[in-house]
């Protein structure tokens, strides 16, 4: 049996160090380059993807009562892959049966196998990228990064955080208590790390691997078995993940059913019966606050970790690089057509305009600058498709259409010409009444909101983050005097703030090992990827103690 | 302004080390000795206690709309201390107002002040002991230990755990991402530690300081303000604690109202309105599962940490020291008349008896040995009162009376002659039907349950721990072959197991820095004192990042 832990111990230690220092680090190159991934990687990945289409997906030994699958790519293709399906009770039973050995395996065995699986998934990143592209409608470069190496980073980060916590306290101790003139009391103590039980990882449509890996790998590392429940339209990336994990577990002499795929059909989802099952002790969920509320109300037997709805604000009070700011925002607004949980939505600008390196710019001029930058960025249809990707959920197009009536449209949403697409709609909101800008409007929709002044803009931006949740906030400012109060306001609102981003770094980006994704301090979610609070409650310490024999 | 952090940095580092190694350590001597605490400590403590009786308790600057207090000692004395009371909304407002500065104070300032307060509380241990004795009905030696140094240990442990977690990741970082042949992207990042908000620490009647200090000090260390809501019959120990904290905060230039005393009257409790207030983000609670369920259902805006009801089992399958075992169990059953959350309740013994160093002992002989040991331990009335203390809640006497009808009484509960007292009742349960042994029977009641054999005894003991919750379990066994399966069974049941305890170490005892009190893995509570999961969610990390100026 391969000792994966010894093989990957250095990598784990490097990951632990990165987690602590929050400096840049990754073992998984983000560029889809054949120099890095091998000369044949692109071709092989594509061939592997093609071979999966229209076929039964092989998951040897997996519970299976039937086959199911109706994935259709937003780029236009029917995947027609048929996955094994089993009723919830069969999945629970298999997961519990595997749990008896998985939970008692040495943590080194589990952690070693999980890192090995991530490394194999990394080698498959072209296939994962293509699978992610067609599950999510992202363009390939983004699908490769977000579905492959960036997700693998998040998985490794979760393993590192779990490892840190599992090894934070001694696993055995000799407790010697002085007894005055008598001999000391000497007690031997040992602690077992006991998992919670069965975990449920509920995947989303837009980032099936990136958003699922933290909970998946954290639960597995800490000894829980996991049922992976993909979105019915985004099964393949997680099916590949489950397949690789099961293969490695088998090689390591660990129970394959420690990870299961819980496939269902749209309209006939098994999420609710799985989530309410008394055996399910942990739930990781990414999606709407509505369903998160349902989970909190009904799955009270489980700890529920969530990433939910939010309204990400941009506050523009000034800039030393007007062109750079507009270009940067244009990219952030266009990338994957605003379908990232980190995409900006509301843009707060003083009504009187702002000071810039190009002199004073009126409110209208600032808005015009952003619109022009979007137009420029998306002028070439091929570039537009490569940045915007497609719209994963047809309902999003209806939201875009409805948002047109919210105010003055300063940029119409168009199409890129590839797949089901929509480029950014930009709407200036007149007046201070309630409107769609008060809630998440998922997709390529931005609302520009005129404010009294810079302070008012910061107050409104941080206020909506606190009230409605936000994962990201951006601030542009010319003088340093606004930074401290803004930092304070957004800290209290519990939202990570990016200041004066220009060039090749975007507010949407959240790098593993450095950026905690979601703070857990506002309604946009209670889980912070990946802090200790995300891993520590997944297992418990149970002691056995006895007097040391004299 | 005194730099308490620098003064206590070594102590903090020593506490951190003890928390990690789980070896014996304490800075707070547990013996009520005038050699350790000063020649006048006992006399001064008593004088200070006497001076408080019948008077208005001074809490300068504390919100106050009226005065209230009706504490009556189970030893017989009316305390007649009048504490300041304020309506819930006034307490919330004051707590929130203090939070603005408390939460933003450097963590070193908070942690330094909290350690200083513990050291001052330690010096007052004779007063705290007397206050605890009359709040809880414990005998003085136990009240001194549990209310004083042992509680202070638990407070320091919580501070250490919070400190470890607050400093686990860098507070600032330079994130340099390679860009191929171009200059690297360089982003500066800073993290603010943001508290959740207002915390509510709900004290219990039996261990007002020991059970409240972990949540109280963990919340304060991580930047939350705390409202301390004592049991109406056990106010004084927590009032003294709040007073010392407020004094130290004032000296340190920190807001006194970071900690408040939320006194109410029996029958007119303010716990529910406080717990449901939207501002309350953290609740620490020790008490019945019934009220814990109420909190989980109604205080959904808060994280709720609990220690709840349970049934602690003893399993006797054999022993190499029959006399030592009986004496040890007799003390565990008698101490504070079984009113500890760690007191054993159900005793599982094979029907056919057990092997011992004194030869085979029948079931009846084992029971008789335990009963005789209790009788011997409590033969002297003064010793009996010093061990059993008194019964804190009159309703407990009714439970004792009712338990007499559960089976064959092999030891009647008697009185010690001091205060409202009751010595252990021991009842053998005949038959396998349901009965009071299936639930917690708080107080000096033990049920002895005949089992098929050793395996059955372990299965039943671990089974009730898993189903009903348990904080402690004890096992006596002669051969080593039972230890591994028993360790496994109790680990799965999530209960800490003590094996073959004899002499001066008891299953009831849980030492800070070494024993995690409550595992969080069965219904006896979700909070483990003090693991990382208990401190990590009390604060969140919020980032601000910006491109480094070239």
CSV table of C-alpha atoms in Angstrom, one decimal, chain A residues 19-24 30 104 165 168-170 172-179 185 187 189 191-192 194 196 483 487-488 490-491 494-501 504-507 509 511 514-516 519-521 526 528 531-533 536-537 540-547, chain B residues 19-24 30 104 165 168-170 172-179 185 187 189 191-192 194 196 483 487-488 490-491 494-501 504-507 509 511 514-516 519-521 526 528 531-533 536-537 540-547:
chain,number,residue,atom,x,y,z
A,19,UNK,CA,-1.9,29.3,5.3
A,20,UNK,CA,-0.2,30.9,8.3
A,21,UNK,CA,1.8,33.6,6.4
A,22,UNK,CA,-1.0,34.3,3.8
A,23,UNK,CA,1.7,34.9,1.2
A,24,UNK,CA,1.4,33.9,-2.4
A,30,UNK,CA,-3.1,28.3,-13.1
A,104,UNK,CA,-10.9,5.4,12.4
A,165,UNK,CA,-6.4,21.9,13.9
A,168,UNK,CA,-3.0,21.6,17.5
A,169,UNK,CA,-3.1,19.7,20.8
A,170,UNK,CA,-1.2,16.6,21.9
A,172,UNK,CA,-1.3,11.8,24.3
A,173,UNK,CA,0.0,13.2,27.5
A,174,UNK,CA,1.3,12.3,30.9
A,175,UNK,CA,-0.5,14.4,33.5
A,176,UNK,CA,1.6,14.7,36.7
A,177,UNK,CA,-0.1,16.6,39.5
A,178,UNK,CA,2.1,17.3,42.5
A,179,UNK,CA,0.6,16.0,45.8
A,185,UNK,CA,-0.7,11.7,40.7
A,187,UNK,CA,-2.5,10.0,34.7
A,189,UNK,CA,-4.3,10.4,28.6
A,191,UNK,CA,-7.3,11.6,22.7
A,192,UNK,CA,-9.2,10.1,19.8
A,194,UNK,CA,-13.9,11.5,16.4
A,196,UNK,CA,-19.2,14.0,13.3
A,483,UNK,CA,-9.0,54.8,3.6
A,487,UNK,CA,-11.6,50.3,6.2
A,488,UNK,CA,-13.4,50.6,9.5
A,490,UNK,CA,-16.3,47.8,5.7
A,491,UNK,CA,-14.7,45.8,8.5
A,494,UNK,CA,-17.8,42.2,7.5
A,495,UNK,CA,-16.7,42.5,3.9
A,496,UNK,CA,-13.3,42.2,2.4
A,497,UNK,CA,-12.2,45.5,0.8
A,498,UNK,CA,-10.0,46.0,-2.3
A,499,UNK,CA,-8.6,49.5,-2.7
A,500,UNK,CA,-7.6,51.1,-5.9
A,501,UNK,CA,-7.3,48.0,-8.0
A,504,UNK,CA,-4.1,42.5,-13.6
A,505,UNK,CA,-5.8,42.1,-10.2
A,506,UNK,CA,-9.5,42.2,-9.8
A,507,UNK,CA,-12.0,42.5,-6.9
A,509,UNK,CA,-10.4,37.3,-7.4
A,511,UNK,CA,-6.7,33.5,-3.8
A,514,UNK,CA,-4.1,34.3,1.3
A,515,UNK,CA,-7.6,35.6,0.8
A,516,UNK,CA,-10.2,34.2,3.2
A,519,UNK,CA,-15.8,36.5,6.1
A,520,UNK,CA,-18.8,34.9,7.8
A,521,UNK,CA,-19.6,38.3,9.3
A,526,UNK,CA,-21.3,31.9,7.6
A,528,UNK,CA,-15.0,31.6,5.7
A,531,UNK,CA,-10.4,29.5,8.5
A,532,UNK,CA,-10.3,27.4,11.6
A,533,UNK,CA,-13.9,27.8,12.4
A,536,UNK,CA,-12.6,22.7,13.9
A,537,UNK,CA,-16.3,21.7,14.5
A,540,UNK,CA,-14.3,16.3,18.2
A,541,UNK,CA,-11.7,15.1,20.7
A,542,UNK,CA,-12.6,12.3,23.0
A,543,UNK,CA,-10.2,11.2,25.8
A,544,UNK,CA,-9.4,8.0,27.6
A,545,UNK,CA,-7.4,8.4,30.8
A,546,UNK,CA,-6.0,5.9,33.3
A,547,UNK,CA,-3.6,6.0,36.3
B,19,UNK,CA,-3.0,24.0,26.2
B,20,UNK,CA,-1.0,22.3,23.4
B,21,UNK,CA,0.8,19.7,25.5
B,22,UNK,CA,-2.2,18.9,27.8
B,23,UNK,CA,0.3,18.4,30.6
B,24,UNK,CA,-0.5,19.4,34.2
B,30,UNK,CA,-6.1,24.9,44.4
B,104,UNK,CA,-11.3,47.8,18.2
B,165,UNK,CA,-6.6,31.3,17.2
B,168,UNK,CA,-2.9,31.7,14.0
B,169,UNK,CA,-2.7,33.6,10.7
B,170,UNK,CA,-0.7,36.6,9.7
B,172,UNK,CA,-0.5,41.5,7.4
B,173,UNK,CA,1.1,40.0,4.3
B,174,UNK,CA,2.8,41.0,1.1
B,175,UNK,CA,1.3,38.9,-1.7
B,176,UNK,CA,3.7,38.6,-4.6
B,177,UNK,CA,2.3,36.7,-7.6
B,178,UNK,CA,4.8,36.0,-10.4
B,179,UNK,CA,3.7,37.3,-13.8
B,185,UNK,CA,1.8,41.6,-8.9
B,187,UNK,CA,-0.6,43.3,-3.1
B,189,UNK,CA,-3.0,42.9,2.7
B,191,UNK,CA,-6.7,41.6,8.3
B,192,UNK,CA,-8.9,43.1,11.0
B,194,UNK,CA,-13.9,41.7,13.9
B,196,UNK,CA,-19.5,39.1,16.4
B,483,UNK,CA,-10.0,-1.6,27.1
B,487,UNK,CA,-12.4,2.9,24.3
B,488,UNK,CA,-13.8,2.6,20.9
B,490,UNK,CA,-17.1,5.4,24.3
B,491,UNK,CA,-15.2,7.4,21.7
B,494,UNK,CA,-18.4,11.0,22.4
B,495,UNK,CA,-17.8,10.7,26.1
B,496,UNK,CA,-14.5,11.0,27.9
B,497,UNK,CA,-13.6,7.7,29.6
B,498,UNK,CA,-11.7,7.2,32.9
B,499,UNK,CA,-10.3,3.7,33.4
B,500,UNK,CA,-9.7,2.1,36.8
B,501,UNK,CA,-9.6,5.2,38.9
B,504,UNK,CA,-7.1,10.7,44.8
B,505,UNK,CA,-8.4,11.2,41.2
B,506,UNK,CA,-12.1,11.0,40.4
B,507,UNK,CA,-14.2,10.7,37.3
B,509,UNK,CA,-12.7,15.9,37.9
B,511,UNK,CA,-8.6,19.8,34.8
B,514,UNK,CA,-5.6,19.0,29.9
B,515,UNK,CA,-9.1,17.6,30.0
B,516,UNK,CA,-11.5,19.0,27.4
B,519,UNK,CA,-16.7,16.6,23.9
B,520,UNK,CA,-19.5,18.2,21.9
B,521,UNK,CA,-20.1,14.8,20.3
B,526,UNK,CA,-22.0,21.2,21.9
B,528,UNK,CA,-15.9,21.6,24.5
B,531,UNK,CA,-11.1,23.7,22.1
B,532,UNK,CA,-10.6,25.8,19.1
B,533,UNK,CA,-14.2,25.4,17.9
B,536,UNK,CA,-12.8,30.5,16.5
B,537,UNK,CA,-16.4,31.5,15.6
B,540,UNK,CA,-14.1,36.9,12.0
B,541,UNK,CA,-11.2,38.1,9.8
B,542,UNK,CA,-11.9,40.9,7.5
B,543,UNK,CA,-9.3,42.0,4.9
B,544,UNK,CA,-8.3,45.2,3.3
B,545,UNK,CA,-5.9,44.9,0.3
B,546,UNK,CA,-4.3,47.3,-2.1
B,547,UNK,CA,-1.6,47.2,-4.8
